[in-house]
């Protein structure tokens, strides 16, 4: 089926829909943004240009747009569930029914792009690490981390009528101290790998440790839980912990700020919706936050902190020499830069960024619009859809099968629409495959 006739037939009936955009679909790096007049705040061009003849499009208003986007994401299986209403707060806190198959693929593609940008294509050495979702640790004053407690053990303590109030409190306190803590971030897991990984680079600074994983955080929800009781929220975080000398820490913080802001912008339809600002913690340590401007306001999607050397000295008390890295000819305790991104919130930002109303070019009624997601090809869950029109069914199906196998072998996600037995019109195919 590699004859000229087969190729022409294939070109006639197979549709390759890249979320409305041209561009690379091989899973590689997206096009670089051209820099504007200023280092970080200047205008940056969008990730791709619309192809000639594209339909005019408009963006929905704030309230209407949020509801329409959630409905579209549920219908298109980016979000799970179709009946239960998903509020804005539940999306922001991670307390919802989860992502659908296409949402999971979108987040996987976003994570893969982050990993390629931060870990794979870096001249400086960055190593992958892994840490436990929970770890033993004593309960400290003000510690808000969730702990894993056996329900059976807790029930036995509470049902023991012979215990006095003081004994009951003491048993519960001891149970909390000996139970595992659910991780709230990936920072401390990376710090625990610092000394071992220092040998990999012959103690030379700088170097980094990267990890992507689920973290847990307390969420107050007075509508579903009693006062004072917090629910568990989940989010997928991408963390880079960068170890460098105090002498170059501020320069590296500026470098990573620029790198991360440009990275978020290069996949966006409206890059200017991604911005940054300076921040400072209670101890006076400086950092930066990256925001996406949602219809209701800005939300932080990534934070960068210069934690100096305090976290390492606290984790490794006593023998300071084991922390020494080489900065030229000097041995120094490195400063720690923490770059932490919320991939779930970042994915939500790209869904809002890509959501548009597009005129239906297959109908004469100009007041009819389609709600579509113009996702960047590198992030789109499905790169190519293969379907058949009218013609010799057996031969066309063989052509589609051959293309399907070739695309999969090259790492390109494909939707096998040609397996459907019922034939669809061109208008139906266009509506089905355009997110």
CSV table of C-alpha atoms in Angstrom, one decimal:
chain,number,residue,atom,x,y,z
A,1,UNK,CA,0.0,0.0,0.0
A,2,UNK,CA,2.9,2.4,-0.5
A,3,UNK,CA,2.0,3.1,-4.1
A,4,UNK,CA,1.3,6.6,-5.3
A,5,UNK,CA,-2.4,5.9,-5.5
A,6,UNK,CA,-2.4,4.9,-1.8
A,7,UNK,CA,-0.6,8.0,-0.8
A,8,UNK,CA,-3.0,10.2,-2.7
A,9,UNK,CA,-5.9,8.4,-1.2
A,10,UNK,CA,-4.4,8.8,2.2
A,11,UNK,CA,-3.9,12.5,1.7
A,12,UNK,CA,-7.5,12.8,0.6
A,13,UNK,CA,-9.2,11.0,3.5
A,14,UNK,CA,-6.9,11.2,6.6
A,15,UNK,CA,-7.1,14.2,8.8
A,16,UNK,CA,-4.2,15.3,11.0
A,17,UNK,CA,-5.6,17.7,13.6
A,18,UNK,CA,-3.0,19.4,15.8
A,19,UNK,CA,-5.4,21.3,18.0
A,20,UNK,CA,-5.8,23.9,15.3
A,21,UNK,CA,-2.1,24.7,15.0
A,22,UNK,CA,0.8,23.7,12.8
A,23,UNK,CA,4.1,22.9,14.5
A,24,UNK,CA,6.3,20.1,15.7
A,25,UNK,CA,4.5,17.0,16.8
A,26,UNK,CA,7.4,14.7,17.5
A,27,UNK,CA,7.4,15.5,21.2
A,28,UNK,CA,10.5,17.6,20.9
A,29,UNK,CA,11.1,21.1,22.1
A,30,UNK,CA,8.7,23.8,21.2
A,31,UNK,CA,9.7,26.8,19.2
A,32,UNK,CA,11.8,29.4,21.1
A,33,UNK,CA,10.2,32.6,22.0
A,34,UNK,CA,11.8,35.8,20.7
A,35,UNK,CA,12.8,38.2,23.4
A,36,UNK,CA,11.0,41.5,23.8
A,37,UNK,CA,12.4,44.9,24.8
A,38,UNK,CA,12.8,44.0,28.4
A,39,UNK,CA,14.3,41.0,30.0
A,40,UNK,CA,11.2,39.6,31.6
A,41,UNK,CA,8.3,41.9,31.1
A,42,UNK,CA,8.6,42.6,27.4
A,43,UNK,CA,6.2,41.3,24.8
A,44,UNK,CA,6.8,37.7,23.8
A,45,UNK,CA,5.3,36.2,20.6
A,46,UNK,CA,2.8,33.4,20.9
A,47,UNK,CA,4.0,29.8,20.4
A,48,UNK,CA,2.6,29.5,16.9
A,49,UNK,CA,0.7,31.5,14.3
A,50,UNK,CA,-2.7,30.6,13.1
A,51,UNK,CA,-2.7,29.0,9.7
A,52,UNK,CA,-4.1,31.1,6.8
A,53,UNK,CA,-7.9,31.1,6.6
A,54,UNK,CA,-8.4,30.2,10.2
A,55,UNK,CA,-11.7,31.2,11.7
A,56,UNK,CA,-12.0,34.4,13.8
A,57,UNK,CA,-12.3,33.6,17.4
A,58,UNK,CA,-13.2,35.2,20.7
A,59,UNK,CA,-12.7,34.5,24.4
A,60,UNK,CA,-15.6,34.1,26.8
A,61,UNK,CA,-16.2,36.4,29.7
A,62,UNK,CA,-15.1,35.5,33.2
A,63,UNK,CA,-18.1,33.8,34.8
A,64,UNK,CA,-19.5,32.4,31.6
A,65,UNK,CA,-16.1,31.3,30.5
A,66,UNK,CA,-15.3,29.4,33.7
A,67,UNK,CA,-18.6,27.4,33.6
A,68,UNK,CA,-18.3,26.8,29.8
A,69,UNK,CA,-14.7,25.6,30.2
A,70,UNK,CA,-15.5,23.1,33.0
A,71,UNK,CA,-18.4,21.8,30.9
A,72,UNK,CA,-16.2,21.4,27.8
A,73,UNK,CA,-13.4,19.7,29.8
A,74,UNK,CA,-15.9,17.3,31.3
A,75,UNK,CA,-17.5,16.5,28.0
A,76,UNK,CA,-14.1,16.1,26.3
A,77,UNK,CA,-12.8,13.9,29.2
A,78,UNK,CA,-10.1,16.4,30.5
A,79,UNK,CA,-12.0,16.3,33.8
A,80,UNK,CA,-13.7,13.3,35.3
A,81,UNK,CA,-17.5,13.3,35.8
A,82,UNK,CA,-20.3,14.9,33.8
A,83,UNK,CA,-23.0,15.4,36.4
A,84,UNK,CA,-21.3,16.8,39.5
A,85,UNK,CA,-20.5,20.5,39.4
A,86,UNK,CA,-16.8,21.3,39.8
A,87,UNK,CA,-16.2,24.7,41.6
A,88,UNK,CA,-13.3,27.0,41.0
A,89,UNK,CA,-12.1,26.3,44.6
A,90,UNK,CA,-12.1,22.6,44.1
A,91,UNK,CA,-10.0,23.0,41.0
A,92,UNK,CA,-7.5,25.2,42.7
A,93,UNK,CA,-7.2,23.0,45.8
A,94,UNK,CA,-7.2,19.6,44.1
A,95,UNK,CA,-10.3,18.5,45.9
A,96,UNK,CA,-12.3,17.2,42.9
A,97,UNK,CA,-13.0,13.9,41.3
A,98,UNK,CA,-9.8,13.9,39.3
A,99,UNK,CA,-8.7,14.3,35.7
A,100,UNK,CA,-10.1,12.3,32.8
A,101,UNK,CA,-8.0,10.3,30.3
A,102,UNK,CA,-7.2,13.4,28.1
A,103,UNK,CA,-6.4,15.5,31.2
A,104,UNK,CA,-4.0,12.9,32.4
A,105,UNK,CA,-2.3,12.9,29.0
A,106,UNK,CA,-2.1,16.7,29.0
A,107,UNK,CA,-0.5,16.7,32.4
A,108,UNK,CA,1.9,14.0,31.4
A,109,UNK,CA,3.0,16.0,28.3
A,110,UNK,CA,3.4,19.1,30.5
A,111,UNK,CA,5.6,17.1,32.9
A,112,UNK,CA,7.6,15.7,30.1
A,113,UNK,CA,8.3,19.2,28.7
A,114,UNK,CA,9.3,20.4,32.2
A,115,UNK,CA,11.7,17.4,32.6
A,116,UNK,CA,13.2,18.0,29.2
A,117,UNK,CA,13.8,21.7,29.8
A,118,UNK,CA,15.1,21.4,33.4
A,119,UNK,CA,16.9,18.0,33.5
A,120,UNK,CA,17.6,16.5,30.1
A,121,UNK,CA,18.9,19.5,28.0
A,122,UNK,CA,21.0,21.2,30.7
A,123,UNK,CA,24.8,21.6,30.5
A,124,UNK,CA,24.9,21.7,34.3
A,125,UNK,CA,24.3,18.4,35.9
A,126,UNK,CA,20.8,17.7,37.2
A,127,UNK,CA,20.0,14.3,38.7
A,128,UNK,CA,16.6,12.6,39.2
A,129,UNK,CA,15.8,11.6,42.8
A,130,UNK,CA,12.8,10.0,44.4
A,131,UNK,CA,11.4,10.3,47.9
A,132,UNK,CA,8.7,8.6,50.0
A,133,UNK,CA,5.1,9.9,50.0
A,134,UNK,CA,5.2,9.6,53.8
A,135,UNK,CA,8.1,9.3,56.2
A,136,UNK,CA,8.4,9.0,60.0
A,137,UNK,CA,9.1,12.1,62.0
A,138,UNK,CA,8.3,13.7,65.3
A,139,UNK,CA,5.5,16.2,65.5
A,140,UNK,CA,6.7,19.7,65.9
A,141,UNK,CA,4.7,22.7,67.3
A,142,UNK,CA,2.8,24.3,64.4
A,143,UNK,CA,3.3,21.2,62.2
A,144,UNK,CA,0.2,21.1,59.9
A,145,UNK,CA,1.3,18.0,57.9
A,146,UNK,CA,-1.2,15.2,57.7
A,147,UNK,CA,-0.2,11.9,59.4
A,148,UNK,CA,-1.0,8.3,58.6
A,149,UNK,CA,-2.8,6.7,61.5
A,150,UNK,CA,-4.3,3.2,61.6
A,151,UNK,CA,-8.1,3.6,62.0
A,152,UNK,CA,-8.2,0.3,64.0
A,153,UNK,CA,-5.6,1.6,66.4
A,154,UNK,CA,-7.3,4.9,66.8
A,155,UNK,CA,-10.7,3.2,67.4
A,156,UNK,CA,-9.2,1.0,70.1
A,157,UNK,CA,-7.8,4.0,72.0
A,158,UNK,CA,-11.0,6.0,71.8
A,159,UNK,CA,-13.1,3.0,72.9
A,160,UNK,CA,-11.0,2.2,75.9
A,161,UNK,CA,-13.3,3.4,78.7
A,162,UNK,CA,-10.7,2.8,81.4
A,163,UNK,CA,-8.4,5.6,80.1
A,164,UNK,CA,-8.7,9.0,81.8
A,165,UNK,CA,-8.8,12.2,79.8
A,166,UNK,CA,-5.1,12.8,80.4
A,167,UNK,CA,-4.1,9.2,79.4
A,168,UNK,CA,-6.2,9.5,76.3
A,169,UNK,CA,-4.5,12.7,75.2
A,170,UNK,CA,-1.1,11.2,76.0
A,171,UNK,CA,-1.9,8.1,73.9
A,172,UNK,CA,-3.1,10.2,71.0
A,173,UNK,CA,0.0,12.5,71.1
A,174,UNK,CA,2.3,9.5,71.1
A,175,UNK,CA,0.4,8.0,68.2
A,176,UNK,CA,0.8,11.2,66.2
A,177,UNK,CA,4.5,11.4,67.0
A,178,UNK,CA,5.2,7.8,65.8
A,179,UNK,CA,3.0,7.9,62.7
A,180,UNK,CA,4.2,8.8,59.2
A,181,UNK,CA,3.9,12.3,57.8
A,182,UNK,CA,2.5,12.9,54.3
A,183,UNK,CA,4.8,15.1,52.3
A,184,UNK,CA,3.7,18.7,51.7
A,185,UNK,CA,6.5,19.4,49.2
A,186,UNK,CA,9.5,17.7,47.5
A,187,UNK,CA,12.2,19.9,48.9
A,188,UNK,CA,13.1,17.9,52.0
A,189,UNK,CA,13.2,14.7,50.0
A,190,UNK,CA,15.8,16.2,47.7
A,191,UNK,CA,17.9,17.6,50.6
A,192,UNK,CA,18.2,14.1,52.0
A,193,UNK,CA,19.9,13.1,48.8
A,194,UNK,CA,22.4,16.0,48.8
A,195,UNK,CA,25.4,14.4,50.5
A,196,UNK,CA,25.2,11.1,48.4
A,197,UNK,CA,24.8,12.9,45.1
A,198,UNK,CA,27.6,15.3,46.0
A,199,UNK,CA,30.1,12.5,45.2
A,200,UNK,CA,28.6,12.1,41.7
A,201,UNK,CA,29.9,15.6,40.7
A,202,UNK,CA,33.1,15.2,42.6
A,203,UNK,CA,31.8,17.9,45.1
A,204,UNK,CA,31.8,20.5,42.3
A,205,UNK,CA,29.1,23.2,42.4
A,206,UNK,CA,26.5,24.0,41.1
A,207,UNK,CA,24.3,21.0,40.5
A,208,UNK,CA,20.6,20.1,40.9
A,209,UNK,CA,18.2,17.4,42.0
A,210,UNK,CA,14.8,17.1,40.3
A,211,UNK,CA,11.6,15.2,41.1
A,212,UNK,CA,8.0,15.2,40.0
A,213,UNK,CA,5.4,13.8,42.4
A,214,UNK,CA,2.2,14.1,44.3
A,215,UNK,CA,2.1,16.3,47.4
A,216,UNK,CA,-0.6,16.8,50.0
A,217,UNK,CA,-1.9,19.9,51.8
A,218,UNK,CA,-4.6,20.8,54.2
A,219,UNK,CA,-7.8,22.4,52.8
A,220,UNK,CA,-10.5,24.1,54.8
A,221,UNK,CA,-14.0,23.4,53.5
A,222,UNK,CA,-16.7,24.5,55.9
A,223,UNK,CA,-19.5,23.3,53.5
A,224,UNK,CA,-18.5,19.6,53.7
A,225,UNK,CA,-16.6,19.3,57.0
A,226,UNK,CA,-17.2,20.6,60.6
A,227,UNK,CA,-15.4,23.7,61.8
A,228,UNK,CA,-11.7,23.1,62.4
A,229,UNK,CA,-11.6,19.9,60.4
A,230,UNK,CA,-9.5,20.0,57.2
A,231,UNK,CA,-9.6,17.9,54.1
A,232,UNK,CA,-6.6,16.5,52.2
A,233,UNK,CA,-5.9,18.3,48.9
A,234,UNK,CA,-3.5,16.8,46.3
A,235,UNK,CA,-1.4,18.4,43.7
A,236,UNK,CA,1.4,17.2,41.3
A,237,UNK,CA,4.5,19.2,41.8
A,238,UNK,CA,7.7,19.6,39.7
A,239,UNK,CA,10.7,20.4,41.9
A,240,UNK,CA,14.2,21.5,41.1
A,241,UNK,CA,16.6,22.0,44.1
A,242,UNK,CA,19.7,23.8,42.9
A,243,UNK,CA,22.9,23.8,45.0
A,244,UNK,CA,25.3,26.7,44.4
A,245,UNK,CA,27.7,28.9,46.3
A,246,UNK,CA,26.4,31.9,48.1
A,247,UNK,CA,28.6,34.0,45.9
A,248,UNK,CA,26.5,33.1,42.8
A,249,UNK,CA,23.2,32.4,44.3
A,250,UNK,CA,21.5,35.6,43.3
A,251,UNK,CA,22.7,35.3,39.7
A,252,UNK,CA,21.4,31.7,39.5
A,253,UNK,CA,18.0,32.8,41.0
A,254,UNK,CA,17.7,35.5,38.3
A,255,UNK,CA,18.7,32.9,35.7
A,256,UNK,CA,16.0,30.4,36.8
A,257,UNK,CA,13.4,33.1,37.1
A,258,UNK,CA,13.9,34.1,33.4
A,259,UNK,CA,14.2,30.5,32.3
A,260,UNK,CA,10.9,29.4,34.0
A,261,UNK,CA,8.9,32.5,32.9
A,262,UNK,CA,10.0,32.0,29.3
A,263,UNK,CA,9.2,28.3,29.5
A,264,UNK,CA,5.6,28.9,30.7
A,265,UNK,CA,5.0,31.6,28.1
A,266,UNK,CA,6.3,29.6,25.1
A,267,UNK,CA,3.3,27.2,25.2
A,268,UNK,CA,0.7,29.9,25.6
A,269,UNK,CA,-1.8,31.6,23.3
A,270,UNK,CA,-1.5,34.7,25.4
A,271,UNK,CA,2.0,34.8,26.9
A,272,UNK,CA,1.4,38.1,28.7
A,273,UNK,CA,-1.0,36.3,31.1
A,274,UNK,CA,2.1,34.7,32.7
A,275,UNK,CA,4.0,37.2,34.9
A,276,UNK,CA,6.3,37.3,37.9
A,277,UNK,CA,6.8,39.3,41.1
A,278,UNK,CA,9.3,39.4,43.9
A,279,UNK,CA,8.4,38.0,47.3
A,280,UNK,CA,10.0,37.5,50.8
A,281,UNK,CA,9.3,35.1,53.5
A,282,UNK,CA,9.0,35.7,57.3
A,283,UNK,CA,12.8,35.1,57.7
A,284,UNK,CA,13.7,37.7,55.1
A,285,UNK,CA,14.7,35.3,52.4
A,286,UNK,CA,14.1,36.5,48.9
A,287,UNK,CA,12.3,34.7,46.2
A,288,UNK,CA,10.0,35.1,43.2
A,289,UNK,CA,6.5,33.9,42.2
A,290,UNK,CA,5.2,33.1,38.8
A,291,UNK,CA,1.5,33.8,38.2
A,292,UNK,CA,-1.2,33.1,35.6
A,293,UNK,CA,-3.9,35.6,35.2
A,294,UNK,CA,-7.1,33.6,35.5
A,295,UNK,CA,-10.5,35.3,34.8
A,296,UNK,CA,-10.9,35.8,38.5
A,297,UNK,CA,-7.4,37.1,39.2
A,298,UNK,CA,-3.8,35.9,39.4
A,299,UNK,CA,-2.8,32.6,41.0
A,300,UNK,CA,0.8,31.4,41.7
A,301,UNK,CA,1.8,28.5,39.6
A,302,UNK,CA,5.5,28.3,40.5
A,303,UNK,CA,7.7,29.7,43.3
A,304,UNK,CA,11.4,30.3,43.5
A,305,UNK,CA,13.3,30.7,46.8
A,306,UNK,CA,16.8,31.4,47.9
A,307,UNK,CA,16.8,29.3,51.1
A,308,UNK,CA,20.5,30.0,51.7
A,309,UNK,CA,22.3,27.3,53.8
A,310,UNK,CA,19.8,27.1,56.7
A,311,UNK,CA,17.9,24.1,55.5
A,312,UNK,CA,21.0,22.0,54.9
A,313,UNK,CA,22.5,22.9,58.3
A,314,UNK,CA,19.3,22.1,60.0
A,315,UNK,CA,19.0,18.7,58.3
A,316,UNK,CA,22.7,17.7,58.8
A,317,UNK,CA,23.6,19.1,62.3
A,318,UNK,CA,27.1,18.5,63.6
A,319,UNK,CA,29.5,17.5,60.9
A,320,UNK,CA,29.5,20.5,58.5
A,321,UNK,CA,32.4,19.3,56.5
A,322,UNK,CA,30.2,16.6,54.8
A,323,UNK,CA,28.2,19.4,53.3
A,324,UNK,CA,31.2,21.1,51.7
A,325,UNK,CA,31.1,21.6,47.9
A,326,UNK,CA,33.8,23.1,45.7
A,327,UNK,CA,33.4,26.6,44.5
A,328,UNK,CA,36.6,27.0,42.5
A,329,UNK,CA,39.3,26.3,45.1
A,330,UNK,CA,37.1,27.0,48.1
A,331,UNK,CA,35.1,24.5,50.1
A,332,UNK,CA,31.7,26.0,51.0
A,333,UNK,CA,28.3,25.0,52.3
A,334,UNK,CA,26.1,25.7,49.4
A,335,UNK,CA,23.0,27.9,49.2
A,336,UNK,CA,19.8,26.1,48.3
A,337,UNK,CA,17.6,27.4,45.5
A,338,UNK,CA,14.1,25.8,45.5
A,339,UNK,CA,12.1,26.0,42.2
A,340,UNK,CA,8.7,24.4,42.7
A,341,UNK,CA,5.9,24.3,40.1
A,342,UNK,CA,2.3,23.2,40.5
A,343,UNK,CA,1.6,21.1,37.4
A,344,UNK,CA,-2.1,20.7,38.1
A,345,UNK,CA,-2.6,24.4,38.4
A,346,UNK,CA,-0.3,24.9,35.4
A,347,UNK,CA,-2.4,22.5,33.3
A,348,UNK,CA,-5.6,24.5,34.4
A,349,UNK,CA,-3.8,27.7,33.3
A,350,UNK,CA,-3.2,26.3,29.8
A,351,UNK,CA,-6.8,25.1,29.6
A,352,UNK,CA,-8.1,28.6,30.3
A,353,UNK,CA,-5.4,30.0,28.0
A,354,UNK,CA,-6.5,27.8,25.1
A,355,UNK,CA,-10.3,28.0,25.5
A,356,UNK,CA,-12.0,29.9,22.7
A,357,UNK,CA,-15.2,30.4,20.8
A,358,UNK,CA,-14.7,29.6,17.1
A,359,UNK,CA,-17.1,30.2,14.3
A,360,UNK,CA,-18.4,27.0,12.7
A,361,UNK,CA,-17.2,27.2,9.1
A,362,UNK,CA,-19.4,24.3,8.1
A,363,UNK,CA,-22.7,26.2,8.6
A,364,UNK,CA,-24.1,29.3,7.1
A,365,UNK,CA,-25.5,30.4,10.5
A,366,UNK,CA,-22.9,32.8,11.7
A,367,UNK,CA,-24.3,33.0,15.2
A,368,UNK,CA,-23.3,29.3,15.9
A,369,UNK,CA,-20.0,28.9,17.6
A,370,UNK,CA,-17.9,25.9,18.7
A,371,UNK,CA,-16.1,25.8,22.1
A,372,UNK,CA,-12.6,24.6,21.4
A,373,UNK,CA,-9.3,24.2,23.1
A,374,UNK,CA,-6.4,25.6,21.0
A,375,UNK,CA,-3.6,23.7,22.9
A,376,UNK,CA,0.0,23.8,21.9
A,377,UNK,CA,0.9,20.7,19.8
A,378,UNK,CA,3.5,19.7,22.3
A,379,UNK,CA,0.9,19.6,25.1
A,380,UNK,CA,-2.1,18.3,23.1
A,381,UNK,CA,-3.0,14.8,24.4
A,382,UNK,CA,-3.7,13.5,20.8
A,383,UNK,CA,-1.5,14.8,18.0
A,384,UNK,CA,-3.1,13.0,15.0
A,385,UNK,CA,-6.5,11.6,14.2
A,386,UNK,CA,-6.8,9.1,11.4
A,387,UNK,CA,-10.2,8.6,9.8
A,388,UNK,CA,-11.7,7.6,6.5
A,389,UNK,CA,-14.1,9.3,4.2
A,390,UNK,CA,-15.9,7.7,1.2
A,391,UNK,CA,-14.0,5.3,-0.9
A,392,UNK,CA,-12.7,1.8,-1.1
A,393,UNK,CA,-13.1,0.8,2.6
A,394,UNK,CA,-10.7,-2.1,2.7
A,395,UNK,CA,-7.8,-0.3,1.0
A,396,UNK,CA,-8.3,2.9,3.0
A,397,UNK,CA,-8.3,1.0,6.2
A,398,UNK,CA,-5.0,-0.7,5.3
A,399,UNK,CA,-3.5,2.7,4.6
A,400,UNK,CA,-4.7,4.1,7.9
A,401,UNK,CA,-3.4,1.0,9.8
A,402,UNK,CA,0.0,1.5,8.2
A,403,UNK,CA,0.1,5.2,9.1
A,404,UNK,CA,-1.1,4.4,12.6
A,405,UNK,CA,1.8,2.0,13.3
A,406,UNK,CA,4.4,4.3,11.8
A,407,UNK,CA,3.2,7.3,13.9
A,408,UNK,CA,3.2,5.2,17.1
A,409,UNK,CA,6.7,3.9,16.4
A,410,UNK,CA,7.8,7.5,16.3
A,411,UNK,CA,6.2,8.4,19.6
A,412,UNK,CA,3.3,10.3,18.2
A,413,UNK,CA,-0.1,9.8,19.9
A,414,UNK,CA,-2.8,8.8,17.4
A,415,UNK,CA,-6.5,8.4,17.6
A,416,UNK,CA,-7.7,5.4,15.4
A,417,UNK,CA,-11.0,6.9,14.2
A,418,UNK,CA,-10.9,4.6,11.1
A,419,UNK,CA,-11.9,1.7,13.4
A,420,UNK,CA,-15.4,3.2,13.7
A,421,UNK,CA,-17.8,1.2,11.5
A,422,UNK,CA,-20.3,4.1,11.0
A,423,UNK,CA,-19.2,6.7,8.4
A,424,UNK,CA,-19.3,10.3,9.5
A,425,UNK,CA,-19.6,13.5,7.5
A,426,UNK,CA,-16.6,15.9,7.2
A,427,UNK,CA,-18.4,18.3,9.5
A,428,UNK,CA,-18.9,15.7,12.2
A,429,UNK,CA,-15.2,14.6,12.0
A,430,UNK,CA,-14.1,18.2,12.3
A,431,UNK,CA,-16.3,18.7,15.4
A,432,UNK,CA,-15.2,15.5,17.0
A,433,UNK,CA,-11.5,15.8,16.6
A,434,UNK,CA,-11.1,19.5,17.4
A,435,UNK,CA,-11.0,19.7,21.2
